[in-house]
């Protein structure tokens, strides 16, 4: 059995929910990672401190779920969604201290929205929802703006916006 699978108490083998966390606050990211990993159904396969890292890692790793901070330097979490491969869109859970983004997050078809500091009971509801359905999120495609303020590109190991 590979590391992306686990065995339940009933002896059934199931695929783990591959998760990436994106937050420019290291302590918030570490705390959320520790709390998500308490649930055996989830495997946190990466953490990213900004949208540049996140686009690279999400496109490379193809996670099932991304916990995404909205308010980040240079590119917000909502703007970052438009930079992802629309054919392999993971489930998105927005995590932010700014409740005023909730409506826009759900307009972007987020599966959930968590306010910081994240409440344990509320996180448990989100994880349960994700376990019910963590398949890619095709409906999110139609909600993106068509005009991006920047075009992301790589030059060697550097990531640029132009």
PDB file of C-alpha atoms in Angstrom, residues 50-156:
ATOM      1  CA  UNK A  50       2.413  32.689  -1.479  1.00  0.00           C
ATOM      2  CA  UNK A  51       0.489  32.395  -4.726  1.00  0.00           C
ATOM      3  CA  UNK A  52       3.652  31.876  -6.808  1.00  0.00           C
ATOM      4  CA  UNK A  53       4.620  28.745  -4.875  1.00  0.00           C
ATOM      5  CA  UNK A  54       1.016  27.590  -4.782  1.00  0.00           C
ATOM      6  CA  UNK A  55       0.461  27.743  -8.562  1.00  0.00           C
ATOM      7  CA  UNK A  56       3.626  25.720  -9.124  1.00  0.00           C
ATOM      8  CA  UNK A  57       2.860  23.106  -6.456  1.00  0.00           C
ATOM      9  CA  UNK A  58      -0.846  22.750  -7.265  1.00  0.00           C
ATOM     10  CA  UNK A  59      -0.170  22.262 -10.975  1.00  0.00           C
ATOM     11  CA  UNK A  60       2.637  19.796 -10.233  1.00  0.00           C
ATOM     12  CA  UNK A  61       1.062  17.797  -7.377  1.00  0.00           C
ATOM     13  CA  UNK A  62      -2.620  17.887  -8.427  1.00  0.00           C
ATOM     14  CA  UNK A  63      -4.042  17.861  -4.874  1.00  0.00           C
ATOM     15  CA  UNK A  64      -7.646  16.979  -4.144  1.00  0.00           C
ATOM     16  CA  UNK A  65      -8.107  19.961  -1.828  1.00  0.00           C
ATOM     17  CA  UNK A  66      -6.447  23.343  -1.290  1.00  0.00           C
ATOM     18  CA  UNK A  67      -6.916  25.366   1.889  1.00  0.00           C
ATOM     19  CA  UNK A  68      -6.286  28.860   0.541  1.00  0.00           C
ATOM     20  CA  UNK A  69      -5.716  32.143   2.340  1.00  0.00           C
ATOM     21  CA  UNK A  70      -7.348  35.039   0.509  1.00  0.00           C
ATOM     22  CA  UNK A  71      -5.375  38.059   1.663  1.00  0.00           C
ATOM     23  CA  UNK A  72      -1.775  37.485   0.522  1.00  0.00           C
ATOM     24  CA  UNK A  73       0.863  39.861  -0.837  1.00  0.00           C
ATOM     25  CA  UNK A  74       0.936  40.622  -4.595  1.00  0.00           C
ATOM     26  CA  UNK A  75      -1.723  38.079  -5.650  1.00  0.00           C
ATOM     27  CA  UNK A  76      -4.787  37.247  -3.576  1.00  0.00           C
ATOM     28  CA  UNK A  77      -6.055  33.710  -3.212  1.00  0.00           C
ATOM     29  CA  UNK A  78      -9.063  34.577  -5.371  1.00  0.00           C
ATOM     30  CA  UNK A  79      -6.838  36.003  -8.142  1.00  0.00           C
ATOM     31  CA  UNK A  80      -4.585  32.953  -7.890  1.00  0.00           C
ATOM     32  CA  UNK A  81      -7.434  30.609  -8.816  1.00  0.00           C
ATOM     33  CA  UNK A  82      -7.481  32.045 -12.341  1.00  0.00           C
ATOM     34  CA  UNK A  83      -3.864  30.907 -12.770  1.00  0.00           C
ATOM     35  CA  UNK A  84      -4.588  27.235 -12.130  1.00  0.00           C
ATOM     36  CA  UNK A  85      -5.162  24.498 -14.682  1.00  0.00           C
ATOM     37  CA  UNK A  86      -8.933  24.576 -15.075  1.00  0.00           C
ATOM     38  CA  UNK A  87      -9.047  20.930 -16.153  1.00  0.00           C
ATOM     39  CA  UNK A  88      -7.589  19.798 -12.811  1.00  0.00           C
ATOM     40  CA  UNK A  89      -9.172  22.208 -10.340  1.00  0.00           C
ATOM     41  CA  UNK A  90      -8.994  20.961  -6.746  1.00  0.00           C
ATOM     42  CA  UNK A  91     -11.687  21.616  -4.152  1.00  0.00           C
ATOM     43  CA  UNK A  92     -11.054  25.026  -2.598  1.00  0.00           C
ATOM     44  CA  UNK A  93     -11.530  25.929   1.055  1.00  0.00           C
ATOM     45  CA  UNK A  94     -10.832  29.589   1.690  1.00  0.00           C
ATOM     46  CA  UNK A  95      -9.263  30.403   5.063  1.00  0.00           C
ATOM     47  CA  UNK A  96      -9.073  34.067   6.019  1.00  0.00           C
ATOM     48  CA  UNK A  97      -9.450  36.573   8.840  1.00  0.00           C
ATOM     49  CA  UNK A  98     -11.595  38.740   6.558  1.00  0.00           C
ATOM     50  CA  UNK A  99     -15.245  37.679   6.628  1.00  0.00           C
ATOM     51  CA  UNK A 100     -16.187  40.223   3.974  1.00  0.00           C
ATOM     52  CA  UNK A 101     -14.724  37.859   1.339  1.00  0.00           C
ATOM     53  CA  UNK A 102     -17.232  35.076   2.069  1.00  0.00           C
ATOM     54  CA  UNK A 103     -19.733  35.932  -0.666  1.00  0.00           C
ATOM     55  CA  UNK A 104     -17.042  36.277  -3.322  1.00  0.00           C
ATOM     56  CA  UNK A 105     -15.473  32.985  -2.192  1.00  0.00           C
ATOM     57  CA  UNK A 106     -18.744  31.125  -2.673  1.00  0.00           C
ATOM     58  CA  UNK A 107     -19.275  32.870  -6.005  1.00  0.00           C
ATOM     59  CA  UNK A 108     -15.990  31.207  -6.990  1.00  0.00           C
ATOM     60  CA  UNK A 109     -17.536  27.857  -5.961  1.00  0.00           C
ATOM     61  CA  UNK A 110     -15.463  27.357  -2.832  1.00  0.00           C
ATOM     62  CA  UNK A 111     -16.553  24.223  -1.031  1.00  0.00           C
ATOM     63  CA  UNK A 112     -16.191  26.057   2.282  1.00  0.00           C
ATOM     64  CA  UNK A 113     -14.980  29.224   3.980  1.00  0.00           C
ATOM     65  CA  UNK A 114     -13.179  29.240   7.339  1.00  0.00           C
ATOM     66  CA  UNK A 115     -12.572  32.334   9.426  1.00  0.00           C
ATOM     67  CA  UNK A 116      -9.280  32.725  11.291  1.00  0.00           C
ATOM     68  CA  UNK A 117      -8.665  31.806  13.973  1.00  0.00           C
ATOM     69  CA  UNK A 118     -10.119  28.523  12.767  1.00  0.00           C
ATOM     70  CA  UNK A 119     -12.526  26.938  15.246  1.00  0.00           C
ATOM     71  CA  UNK A 120     -11.981  23.175  15.775  1.00  0.00           C
ATOM     72  CA  UNK A 121     -15.688  22.327  15.473  1.00  0.00           C
ATOM     73  CA  UNK A 122     -15.991  24.343  12.270  1.00  0.00           C
ATOM     74  CA  UNK A 123     -12.873  22.674  10.826  1.00  0.00           C
ATOM     75  CA  UNK A 124     -14.363  19.253  11.654  1.00  0.00           C
ATOM     76  CA  UNK A 125     -17.475  20.142   9.619  1.00  0.00           C
ATOM     77  CA  UNK A 126     -15.291  21.163   6.673  1.00  0.00           C
ATOM     78  CA  UNK A 127     -13.213  17.978   6.828  1.00  0.00           C
ATOM     79  CA  UNK A 128     -16.369  15.857   6.976  1.00  0.00           C
ATOM     80  CA  UNK A 129     -17.759  17.685   3.937  1.00  0.00           C
ATOM     81  CA  UNK A 130     -14.505  17.086   2.054  1.00  0.00           C
ATOM     82  CA  UNK A 131     -14.537  13.379   2.908  1.00  0.00           C
ATOM     83  CA  UNK A 132     -18.016  13.126   1.390  1.00  0.00           C
ATOM     84  CA  UNK A 133     -16.852  14.678  -1.888  1.00  0.00           C
ATOM     85  CA  UNK A 134     -13.276  15.606  -2.730  1.00  0.00           C
ATOM     86  CA  UNK A 135     -13.402  15.120  -6.486  1.00  0.00           C
ATOM     87  CA  UNK A 136     -12.109  17.926  -8.739  1.00  0.00           C
ATOM     88  CA  UNK A 137     -14.328  20.948  -8.993  1.00  0.00           C
ATOM     89  CA  UNK A 138     -15.306  21.465 -12.661  1.00  0.00           C
ATOM     90  CA  UNK A 139     -17.999  24.091 -12.001  1.00  0.00           C
ATOM     91  CA  UNK A 140     -15.389  26.558 -10.768  1.00  0.00           C
ATOM     92  CA  UNK A 141     -14.202  27.155 -14.343  1.00  0.00           C
ATOM     93  CA  UNK A 142     -17.058  29.418 -15.357  1.00  0.00           C
ATOM     94  CA  UNK A 143     -16.642  31.731 -12.367  1.00  0.00           C
ATOM     95  CA  UNK A 144     -13.195  33.102 -13.199  1.00  0.00           C
ATOM     96  CA  UNK A 145     -12.721  36.581 -14.576  1.00  0.00           C
ATOM     97  CA  UNK A 146     -11.578  36.444 -18.182  1.00  0.00           C
ATOM     98  CA  UNK A 147      -9.010  39.240 -17.858  1.00  0.00           C
ATOM     99  CA  UNK A 148      -6.047  38.662 -15.576  1.00  0.00           C
ATOM    100  CA  UNK A 149      -4.216  41.736 -14.278  1.00  0.00           C
ATOM    101  CA  UNK A 150      -0.922  39.802 -14.637  1.00  0.00           C
ATOM    102  CA  UNK A 151       0.271  36.855 -16.676  1.00  0.00           C
ATOM    103  CA  UNK A 152       2.360  34.403 -14.642  1.00  0.00           C
ATOM    104  CA  UNK A 153       5.482  32.969 -16.235  1.00  0.00           C
ATOM    105  CA  UNK A 154       8.647  31.109 -15.285  1.00  0.00           C
ATOM    106  CA  UNK A 155      12.184  31.924 -16.345  1.00  0.00           C
ATOM    107  CA  UNK A 156      14.464  29.229 -15.005  1.00  0.00           C
TER     108      UNK A 156
END
